[in-house]
PDB file of C-alpha atoms in Angstrom:
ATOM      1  CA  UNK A  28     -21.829 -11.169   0.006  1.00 79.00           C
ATOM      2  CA  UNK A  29     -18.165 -11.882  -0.595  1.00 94.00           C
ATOM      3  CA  UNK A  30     -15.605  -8.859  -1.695  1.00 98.00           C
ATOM      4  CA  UNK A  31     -14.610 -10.208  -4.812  1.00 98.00           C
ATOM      5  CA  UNK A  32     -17.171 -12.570  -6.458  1.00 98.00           C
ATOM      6  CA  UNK A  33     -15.360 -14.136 -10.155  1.00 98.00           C
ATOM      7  CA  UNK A  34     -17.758 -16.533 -12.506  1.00 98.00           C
ATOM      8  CA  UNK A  35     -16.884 -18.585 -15.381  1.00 98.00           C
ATOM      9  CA  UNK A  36     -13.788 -16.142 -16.438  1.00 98.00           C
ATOM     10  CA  UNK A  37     -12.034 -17.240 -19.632  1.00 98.00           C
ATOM     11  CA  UNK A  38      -9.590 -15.182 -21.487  1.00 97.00           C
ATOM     12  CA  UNK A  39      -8.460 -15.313 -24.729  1.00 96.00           C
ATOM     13  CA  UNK A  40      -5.590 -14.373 -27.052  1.00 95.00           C
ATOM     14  CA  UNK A  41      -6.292 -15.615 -30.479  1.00 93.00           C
ATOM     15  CA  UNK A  42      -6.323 -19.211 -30.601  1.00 92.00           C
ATOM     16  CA  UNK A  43      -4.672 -19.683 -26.855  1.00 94.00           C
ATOM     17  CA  UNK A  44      -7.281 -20.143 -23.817  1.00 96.00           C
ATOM     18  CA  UNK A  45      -4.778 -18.344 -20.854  1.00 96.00           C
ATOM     19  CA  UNK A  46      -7.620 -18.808 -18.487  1.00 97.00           C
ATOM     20  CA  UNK A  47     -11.070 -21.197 -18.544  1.00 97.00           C
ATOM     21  CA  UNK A  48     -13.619 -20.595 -17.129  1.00 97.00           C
ATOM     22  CA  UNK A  49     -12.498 -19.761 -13.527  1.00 97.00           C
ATOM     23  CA  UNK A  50     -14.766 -19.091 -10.541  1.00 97.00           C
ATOM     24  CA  UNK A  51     -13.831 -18.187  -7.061  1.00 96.00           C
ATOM     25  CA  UNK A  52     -15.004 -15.741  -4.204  1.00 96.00           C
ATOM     26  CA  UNK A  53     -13.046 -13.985  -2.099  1.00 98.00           C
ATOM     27  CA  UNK A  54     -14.243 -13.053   1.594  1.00 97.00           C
ATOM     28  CA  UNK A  55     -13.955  -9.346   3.218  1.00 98.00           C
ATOM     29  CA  UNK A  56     -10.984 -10.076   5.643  1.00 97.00           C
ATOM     30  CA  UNK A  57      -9.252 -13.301   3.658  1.00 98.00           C
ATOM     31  CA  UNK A  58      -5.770 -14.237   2.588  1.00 98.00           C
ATOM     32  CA  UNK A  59      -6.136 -15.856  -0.939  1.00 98.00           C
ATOM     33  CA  UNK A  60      -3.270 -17.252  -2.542  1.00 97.00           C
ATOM     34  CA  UNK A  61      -2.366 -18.158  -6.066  1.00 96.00           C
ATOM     35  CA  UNK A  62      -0.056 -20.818  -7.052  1.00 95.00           C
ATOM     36  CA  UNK A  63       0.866 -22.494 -10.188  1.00 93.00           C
ATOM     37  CA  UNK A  64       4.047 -23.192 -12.960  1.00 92.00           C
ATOM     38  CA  UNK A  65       5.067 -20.408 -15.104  1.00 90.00           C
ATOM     39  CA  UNK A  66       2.420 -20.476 -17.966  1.00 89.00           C
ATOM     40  CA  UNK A  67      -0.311 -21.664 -15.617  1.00 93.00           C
ATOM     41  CA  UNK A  68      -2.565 -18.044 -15.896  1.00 94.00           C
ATOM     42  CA  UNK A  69      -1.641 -16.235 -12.757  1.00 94.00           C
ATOM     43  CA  UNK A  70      -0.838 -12.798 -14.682  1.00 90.00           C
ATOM     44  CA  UNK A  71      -3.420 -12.860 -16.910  1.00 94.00           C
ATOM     45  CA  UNK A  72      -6.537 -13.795 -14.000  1.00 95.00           C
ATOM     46  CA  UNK A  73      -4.113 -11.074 -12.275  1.00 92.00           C
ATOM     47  CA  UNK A  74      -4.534  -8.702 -14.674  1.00 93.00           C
ATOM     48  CA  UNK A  75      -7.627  -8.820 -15.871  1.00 96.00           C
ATOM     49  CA  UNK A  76      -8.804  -8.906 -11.998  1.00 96.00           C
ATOM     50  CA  UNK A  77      -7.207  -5.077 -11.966  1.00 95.00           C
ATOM     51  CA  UNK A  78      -8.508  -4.194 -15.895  1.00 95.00           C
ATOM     52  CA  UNK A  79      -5.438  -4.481 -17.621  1.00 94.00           C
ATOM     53  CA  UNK A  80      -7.739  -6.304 -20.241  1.00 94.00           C
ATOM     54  CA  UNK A  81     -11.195  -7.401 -20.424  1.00 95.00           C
ATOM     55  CA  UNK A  82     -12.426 -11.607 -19.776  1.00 96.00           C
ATOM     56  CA  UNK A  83     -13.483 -13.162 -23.382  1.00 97.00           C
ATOM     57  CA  UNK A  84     -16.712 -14.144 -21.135  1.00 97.00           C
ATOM     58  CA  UNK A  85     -17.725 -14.636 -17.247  1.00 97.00           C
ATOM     59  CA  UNK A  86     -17.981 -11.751 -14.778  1.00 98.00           C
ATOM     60  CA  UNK A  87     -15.923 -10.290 -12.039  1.00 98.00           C
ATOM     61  CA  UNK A  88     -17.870  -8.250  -9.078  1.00 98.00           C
ATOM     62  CA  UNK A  89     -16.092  -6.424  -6.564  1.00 98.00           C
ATOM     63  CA  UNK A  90     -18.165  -5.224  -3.357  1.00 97.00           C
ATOM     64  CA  UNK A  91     -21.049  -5.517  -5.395  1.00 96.00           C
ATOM     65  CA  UNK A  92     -20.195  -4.101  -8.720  1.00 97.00           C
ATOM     66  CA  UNK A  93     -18.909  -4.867 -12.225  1.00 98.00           C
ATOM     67  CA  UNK A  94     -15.386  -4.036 -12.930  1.00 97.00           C
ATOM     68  CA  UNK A  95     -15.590  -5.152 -16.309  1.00 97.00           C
ATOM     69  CA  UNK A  96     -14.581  -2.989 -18.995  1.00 95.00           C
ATOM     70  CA  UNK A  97     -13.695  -0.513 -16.033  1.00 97.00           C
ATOM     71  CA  UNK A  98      -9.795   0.869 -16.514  1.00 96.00           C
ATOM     72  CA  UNK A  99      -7.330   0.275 -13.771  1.00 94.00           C
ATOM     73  CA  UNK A 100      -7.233   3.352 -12.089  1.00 94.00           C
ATOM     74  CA  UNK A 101     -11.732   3.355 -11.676  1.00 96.00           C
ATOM     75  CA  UNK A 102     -11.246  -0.213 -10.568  1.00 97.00           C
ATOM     76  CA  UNK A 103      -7.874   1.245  -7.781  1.00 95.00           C
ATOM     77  CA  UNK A 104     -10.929   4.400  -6.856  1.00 95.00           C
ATOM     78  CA  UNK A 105     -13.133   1.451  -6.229  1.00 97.00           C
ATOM     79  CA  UNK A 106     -10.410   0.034  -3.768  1.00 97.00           C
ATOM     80  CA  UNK A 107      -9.102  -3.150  -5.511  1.00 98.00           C
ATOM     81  CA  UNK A 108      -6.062  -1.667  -6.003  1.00 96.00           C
ATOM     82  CA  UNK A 109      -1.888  -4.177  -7.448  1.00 94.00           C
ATOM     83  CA  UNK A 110       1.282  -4.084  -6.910  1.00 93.00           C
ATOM     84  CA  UNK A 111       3.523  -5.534  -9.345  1.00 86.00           C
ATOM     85  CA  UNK A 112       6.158  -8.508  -9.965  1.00 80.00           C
ATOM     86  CA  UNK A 113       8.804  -5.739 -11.011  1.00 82.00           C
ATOM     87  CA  UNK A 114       9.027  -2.382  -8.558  1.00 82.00           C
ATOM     88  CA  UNK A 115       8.036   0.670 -10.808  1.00 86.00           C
ATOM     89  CA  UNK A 116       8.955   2.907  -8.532  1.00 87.00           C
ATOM     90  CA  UNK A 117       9.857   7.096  -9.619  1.00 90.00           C
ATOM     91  CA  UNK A 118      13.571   6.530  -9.002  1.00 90.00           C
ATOM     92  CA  UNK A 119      14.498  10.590  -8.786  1.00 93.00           C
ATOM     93  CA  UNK A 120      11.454  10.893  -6.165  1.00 96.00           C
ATOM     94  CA  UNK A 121      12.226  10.232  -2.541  1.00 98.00           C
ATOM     95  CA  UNK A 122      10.749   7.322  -0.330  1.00 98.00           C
ATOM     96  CA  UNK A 123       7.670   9.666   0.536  1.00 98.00           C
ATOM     97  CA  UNK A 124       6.760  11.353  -2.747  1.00 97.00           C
ATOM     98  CA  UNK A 125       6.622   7.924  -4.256  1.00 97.00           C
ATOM     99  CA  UNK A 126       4.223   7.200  -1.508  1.00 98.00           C
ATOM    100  CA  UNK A 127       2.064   9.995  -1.902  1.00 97.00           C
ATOM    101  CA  UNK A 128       1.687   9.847  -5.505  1.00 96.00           C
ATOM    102  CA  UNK A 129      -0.802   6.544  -4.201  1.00 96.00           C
ATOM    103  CA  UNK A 130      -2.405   8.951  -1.557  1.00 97.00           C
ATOM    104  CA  UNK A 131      -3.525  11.263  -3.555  1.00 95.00           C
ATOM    105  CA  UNK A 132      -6.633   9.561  -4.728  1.00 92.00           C
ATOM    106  CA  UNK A 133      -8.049   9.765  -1.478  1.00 95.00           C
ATOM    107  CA  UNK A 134      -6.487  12.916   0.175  1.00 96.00           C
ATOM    108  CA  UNK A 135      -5.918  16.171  -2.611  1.00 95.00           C
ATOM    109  CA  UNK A 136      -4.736  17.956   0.111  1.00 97.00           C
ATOM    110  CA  UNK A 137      -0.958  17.498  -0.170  1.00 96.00           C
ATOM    111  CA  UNK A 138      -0.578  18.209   3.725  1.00 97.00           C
ATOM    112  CA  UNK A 139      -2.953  15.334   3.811  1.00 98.00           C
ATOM    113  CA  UNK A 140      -1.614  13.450   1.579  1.00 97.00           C
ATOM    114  CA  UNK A 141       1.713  13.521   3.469  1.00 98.00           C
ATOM    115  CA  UNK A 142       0.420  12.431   6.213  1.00 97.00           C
ATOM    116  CA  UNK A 143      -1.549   9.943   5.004  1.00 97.00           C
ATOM    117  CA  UNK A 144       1.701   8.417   3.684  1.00 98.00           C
ATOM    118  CA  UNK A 145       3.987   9.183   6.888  1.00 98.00           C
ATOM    119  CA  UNK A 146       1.262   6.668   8.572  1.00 97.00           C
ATOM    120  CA  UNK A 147       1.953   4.088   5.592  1.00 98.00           C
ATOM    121  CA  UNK A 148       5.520   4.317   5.510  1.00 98.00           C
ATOM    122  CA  UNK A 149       5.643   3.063   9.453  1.00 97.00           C
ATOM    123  CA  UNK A 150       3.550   0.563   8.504  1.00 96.00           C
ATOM    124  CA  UNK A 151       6.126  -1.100   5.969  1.00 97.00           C
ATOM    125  CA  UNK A 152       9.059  -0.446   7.852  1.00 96.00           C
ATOM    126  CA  UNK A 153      10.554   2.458   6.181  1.00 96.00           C
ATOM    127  CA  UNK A 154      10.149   5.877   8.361  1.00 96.00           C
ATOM    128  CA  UNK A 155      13.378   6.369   8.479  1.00 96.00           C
ATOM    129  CA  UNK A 156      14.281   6.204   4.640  1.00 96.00           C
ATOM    130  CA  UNK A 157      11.274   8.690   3.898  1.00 96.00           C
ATOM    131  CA  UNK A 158      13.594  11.463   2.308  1.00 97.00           C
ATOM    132  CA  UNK A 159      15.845   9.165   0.416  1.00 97.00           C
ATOM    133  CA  UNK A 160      15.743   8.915  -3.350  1.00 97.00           C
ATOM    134  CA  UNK A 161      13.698   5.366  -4.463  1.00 96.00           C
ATOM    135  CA  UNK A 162      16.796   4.218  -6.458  1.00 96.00           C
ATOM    136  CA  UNK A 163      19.302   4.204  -3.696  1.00 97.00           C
ATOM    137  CA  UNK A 164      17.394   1.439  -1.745  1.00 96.00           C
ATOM    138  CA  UNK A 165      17.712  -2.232  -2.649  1.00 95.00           C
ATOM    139  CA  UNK A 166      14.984  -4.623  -4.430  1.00 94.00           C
ATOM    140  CA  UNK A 167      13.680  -5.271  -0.491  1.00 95.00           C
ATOM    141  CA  UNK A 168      13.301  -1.419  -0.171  1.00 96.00           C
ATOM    142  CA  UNK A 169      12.061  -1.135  -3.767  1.00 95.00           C
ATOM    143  CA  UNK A 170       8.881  -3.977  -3.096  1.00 95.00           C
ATOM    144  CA  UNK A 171       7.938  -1.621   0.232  1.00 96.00           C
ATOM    145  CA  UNK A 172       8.108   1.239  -1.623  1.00 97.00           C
ATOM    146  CA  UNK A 173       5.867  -0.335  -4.336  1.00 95.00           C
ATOM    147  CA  UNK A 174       3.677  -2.001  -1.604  1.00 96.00           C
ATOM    148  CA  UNK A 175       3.767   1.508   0.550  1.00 97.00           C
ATOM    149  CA  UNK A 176       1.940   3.552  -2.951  1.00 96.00           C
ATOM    150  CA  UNK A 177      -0.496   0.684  -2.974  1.00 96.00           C
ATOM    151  CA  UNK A 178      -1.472   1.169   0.715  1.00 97.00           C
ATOM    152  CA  UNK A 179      -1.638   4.953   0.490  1.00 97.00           C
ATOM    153  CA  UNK A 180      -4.568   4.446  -2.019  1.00 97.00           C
ATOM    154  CA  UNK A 181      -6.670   2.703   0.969  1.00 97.00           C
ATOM    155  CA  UNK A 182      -7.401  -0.320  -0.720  1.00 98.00           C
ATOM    156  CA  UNK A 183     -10.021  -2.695   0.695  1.00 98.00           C
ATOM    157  CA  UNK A 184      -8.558  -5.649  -1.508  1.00 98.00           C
ATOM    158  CA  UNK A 185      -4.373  -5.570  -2.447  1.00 98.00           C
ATOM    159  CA  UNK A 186      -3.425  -8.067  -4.949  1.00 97.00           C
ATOM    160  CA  UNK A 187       0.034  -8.633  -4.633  1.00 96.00           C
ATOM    161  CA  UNK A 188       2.132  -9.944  -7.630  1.00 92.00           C
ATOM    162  CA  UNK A 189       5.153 -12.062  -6.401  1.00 91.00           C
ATOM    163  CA  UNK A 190       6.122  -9.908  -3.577  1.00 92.00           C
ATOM    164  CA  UNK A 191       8.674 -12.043  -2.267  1.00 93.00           C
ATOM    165  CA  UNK A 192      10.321 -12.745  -5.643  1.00 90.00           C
ATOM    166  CA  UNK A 193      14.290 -11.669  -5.530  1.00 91.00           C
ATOM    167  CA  UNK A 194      14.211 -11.284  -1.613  1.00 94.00           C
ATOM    168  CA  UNK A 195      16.773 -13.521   0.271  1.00 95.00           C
ATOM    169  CA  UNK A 196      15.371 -15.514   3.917  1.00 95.00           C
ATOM    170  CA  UNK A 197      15.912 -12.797   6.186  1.00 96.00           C
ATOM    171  CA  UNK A 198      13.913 -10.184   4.055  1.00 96.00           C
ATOM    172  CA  UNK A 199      10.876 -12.757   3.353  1.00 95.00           C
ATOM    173  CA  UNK A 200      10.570 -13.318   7.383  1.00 95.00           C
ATOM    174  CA  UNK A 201      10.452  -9.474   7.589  1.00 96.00           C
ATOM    175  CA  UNK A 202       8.458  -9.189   4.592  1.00 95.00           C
ATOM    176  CA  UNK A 203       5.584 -12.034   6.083  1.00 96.00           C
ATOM    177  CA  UNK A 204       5.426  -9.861   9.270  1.00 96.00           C
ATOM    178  CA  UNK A 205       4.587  -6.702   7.214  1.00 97.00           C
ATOM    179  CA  UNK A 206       2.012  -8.296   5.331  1.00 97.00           C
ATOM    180  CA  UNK A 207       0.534  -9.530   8.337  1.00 97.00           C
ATOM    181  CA  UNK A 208       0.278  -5.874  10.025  1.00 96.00           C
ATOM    182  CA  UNK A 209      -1.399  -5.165   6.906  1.00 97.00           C
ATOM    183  CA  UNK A 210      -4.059  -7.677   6.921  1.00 98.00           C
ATOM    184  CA  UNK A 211      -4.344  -7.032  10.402  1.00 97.00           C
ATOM    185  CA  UNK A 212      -5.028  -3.292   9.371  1.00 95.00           C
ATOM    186  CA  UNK A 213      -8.375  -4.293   7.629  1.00 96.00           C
ATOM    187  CA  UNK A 214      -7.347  -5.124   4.130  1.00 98.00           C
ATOM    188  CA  UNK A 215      -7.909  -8.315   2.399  1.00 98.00           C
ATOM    189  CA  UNK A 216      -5.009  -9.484   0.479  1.00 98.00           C
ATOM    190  CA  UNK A 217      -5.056 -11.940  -2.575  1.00 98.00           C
ATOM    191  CA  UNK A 218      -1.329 -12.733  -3.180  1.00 97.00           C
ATOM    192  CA  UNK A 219       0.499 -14.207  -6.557  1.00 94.00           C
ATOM    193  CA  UNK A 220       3.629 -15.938  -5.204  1.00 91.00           C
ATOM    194  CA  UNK A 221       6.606 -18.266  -6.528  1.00 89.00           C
ATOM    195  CA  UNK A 222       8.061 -18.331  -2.422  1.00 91.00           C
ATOM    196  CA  UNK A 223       6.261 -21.229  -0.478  1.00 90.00           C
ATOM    197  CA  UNK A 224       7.041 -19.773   2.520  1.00 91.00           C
ATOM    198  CA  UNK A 225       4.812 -16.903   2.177  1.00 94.00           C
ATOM    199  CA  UNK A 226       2.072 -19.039   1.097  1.00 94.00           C
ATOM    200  CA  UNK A 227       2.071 -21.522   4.007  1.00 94.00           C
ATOM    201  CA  UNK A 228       2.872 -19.076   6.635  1.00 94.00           C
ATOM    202  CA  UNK A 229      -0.265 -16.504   5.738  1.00 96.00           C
ATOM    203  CA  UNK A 230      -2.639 -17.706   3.053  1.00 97.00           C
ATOM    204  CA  UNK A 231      -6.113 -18.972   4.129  1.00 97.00           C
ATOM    205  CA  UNK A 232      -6.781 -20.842   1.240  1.00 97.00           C
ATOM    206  CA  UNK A 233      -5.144 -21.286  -1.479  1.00 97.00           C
ATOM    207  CA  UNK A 234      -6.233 -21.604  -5.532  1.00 97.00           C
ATOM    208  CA  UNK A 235      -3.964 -23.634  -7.881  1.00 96.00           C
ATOM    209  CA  UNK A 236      -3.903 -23.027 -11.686  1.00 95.00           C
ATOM    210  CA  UNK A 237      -2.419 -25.049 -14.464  1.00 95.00           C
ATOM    211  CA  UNK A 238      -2.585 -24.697 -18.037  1.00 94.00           C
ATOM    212  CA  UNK A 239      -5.202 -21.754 -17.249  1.00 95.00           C
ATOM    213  CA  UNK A 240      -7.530 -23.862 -15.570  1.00 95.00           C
ATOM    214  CA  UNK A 241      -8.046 -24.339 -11.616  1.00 96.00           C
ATOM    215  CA  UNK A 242      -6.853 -27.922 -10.506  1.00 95.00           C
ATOM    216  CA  UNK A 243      -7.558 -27.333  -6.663  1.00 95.00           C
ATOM    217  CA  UNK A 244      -8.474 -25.038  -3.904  1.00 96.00           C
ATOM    218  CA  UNK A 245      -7.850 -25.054   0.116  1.00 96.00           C
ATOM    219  CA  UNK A 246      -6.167 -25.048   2.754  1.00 96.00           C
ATOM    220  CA  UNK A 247      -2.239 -24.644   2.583  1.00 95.00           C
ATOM    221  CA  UNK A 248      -1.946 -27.960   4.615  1.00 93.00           C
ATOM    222  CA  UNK A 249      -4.107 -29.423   1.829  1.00 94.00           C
ATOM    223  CA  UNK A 250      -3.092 -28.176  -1.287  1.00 94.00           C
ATOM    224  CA  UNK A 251       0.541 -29.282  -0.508  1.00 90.00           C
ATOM    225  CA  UNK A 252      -0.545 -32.974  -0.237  1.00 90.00           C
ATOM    226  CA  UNK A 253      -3.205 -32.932  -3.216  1.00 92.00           C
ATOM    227  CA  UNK A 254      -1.207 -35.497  -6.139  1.00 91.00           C
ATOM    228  CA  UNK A 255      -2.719 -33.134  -8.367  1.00 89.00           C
ATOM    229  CA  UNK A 256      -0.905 -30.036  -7.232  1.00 91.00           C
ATOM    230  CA  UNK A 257       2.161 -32.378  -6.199  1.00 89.00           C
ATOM    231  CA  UNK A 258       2.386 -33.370 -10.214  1.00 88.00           C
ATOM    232  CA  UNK A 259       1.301 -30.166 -11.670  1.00 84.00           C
ATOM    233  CA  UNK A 260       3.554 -27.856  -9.366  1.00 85.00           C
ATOM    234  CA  UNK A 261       5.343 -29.078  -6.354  1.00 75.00           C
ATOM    235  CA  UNK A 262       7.617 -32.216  -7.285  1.00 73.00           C
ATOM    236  CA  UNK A 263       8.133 -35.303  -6.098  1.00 53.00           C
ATOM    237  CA  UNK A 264       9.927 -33.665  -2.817  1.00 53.00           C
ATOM    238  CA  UNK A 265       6.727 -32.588  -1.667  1.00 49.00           C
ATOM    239  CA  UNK A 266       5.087 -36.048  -1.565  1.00 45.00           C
ATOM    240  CA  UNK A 267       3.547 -37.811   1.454  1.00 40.00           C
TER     241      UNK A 267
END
């Protein structure tokens, strides 16, 4: 049974169909990625993957149950748990309290808790800017902090919404490697993303929207040589 099972989804706002009837499954242990022009879908399938609104029609199953009409934080207690594009970070809290505001939901215990985050934080990268406030670090530090909360919550699926957006080549090299001790942690990671990079050096597959409907799926290697994908998204560099 896959983790995330999605049939038929179509959203609607009005008149405008953001997303048509969409299917795709997503394996325990897989690196999705999502790909497409601005306008293609990717926030709203996003969103409404994490309850930020209910599908018009179709279903979305996650390790066996319904999300829909469940709100964002039962759907993050199921562990399918975001990050998003923009850090929302507490900016007067330090490194670790912004971290343990995510642990919570599994550990009450604040002792607990802080430990629970402590483990996190080496995981990203940041154990030694733990006591700092969150608005003294830069939008690198920001998108770990943002990525450490998401962690604490001990997802079993983290969606990631254009992690790498803003970072310069250094940062999305350290960035890949994080993401990578994370997968390699146990979780299964379905990632939104502008940076090619990212996409080629850790997705499995990867899904390709375009005016709210999916015009491919694959393999990276693929993908990037599908005319479809190549017209809809790429450019002409990216021809073979």
């Amino acid at each position: 049974m896959a983790l995330l099972d999605v049939k038929d989804l179509t959203k609607r706002f009005g008149g405008l169909v953001a997303n048509k009837d969409i299917s795709l499954t997503v394996e325990a242990g897989e690196i999705l990625a999502i790909i497409g022009p601005n306008g293609a879908g990717k926030s709203t399938l996003f969103n409404g993957l994490v309850g930020h609104h209910e599908p018009s029609s179709g279903s979305i199953t996650f390790n066996g149950k319904s999300t829909v009409g469940l709100a964002p934080e039962q759907i993050a207690a199921m562990g399918l748990v975001h990050t998003y594009q923009i850090p929302r970070s507490f900016g007067q809290m330090t490194v670790l309290e912004n971290t343990m505001v995510g642990a919570l939901l599994r550990h009450p215990r604040l002792a607990d808790a802080r430990e629970a985050s402590e483990r996190v934080l080496e995981l990203v990268g940041l154990p030694d800017r733990m006591d700092v406030r969150a608005a003294e670090l830069n939008v690198a530090g920001q998108k770990r902090v943002e990525l450490a909360r998401a962690l604490a919550t001990e997802p079993r699926m983290l969606l990631l919404d254009e992690v790498a957006g803003g970072l310069n080549p250094n940062e999305v090299i350290a960035l890949t490697e994080i993401l990578r001790g994370i997968h390699a942690a146990g979780v299964t990671l379905i990632i939104v993303e502008h940076v090619l990079e990212v996409v080629m050096r850790l997705a499995h597959r990867v899904l390709v929207l375009n005016f709210g409907q999916m015009i491919a799926e694959g393999p990276p290697q693929e993908i990037v040589r599908n005319p479809a994908v190549i017209e809809a998204y790429l450019g002409r560099k990216y021809r073979v």
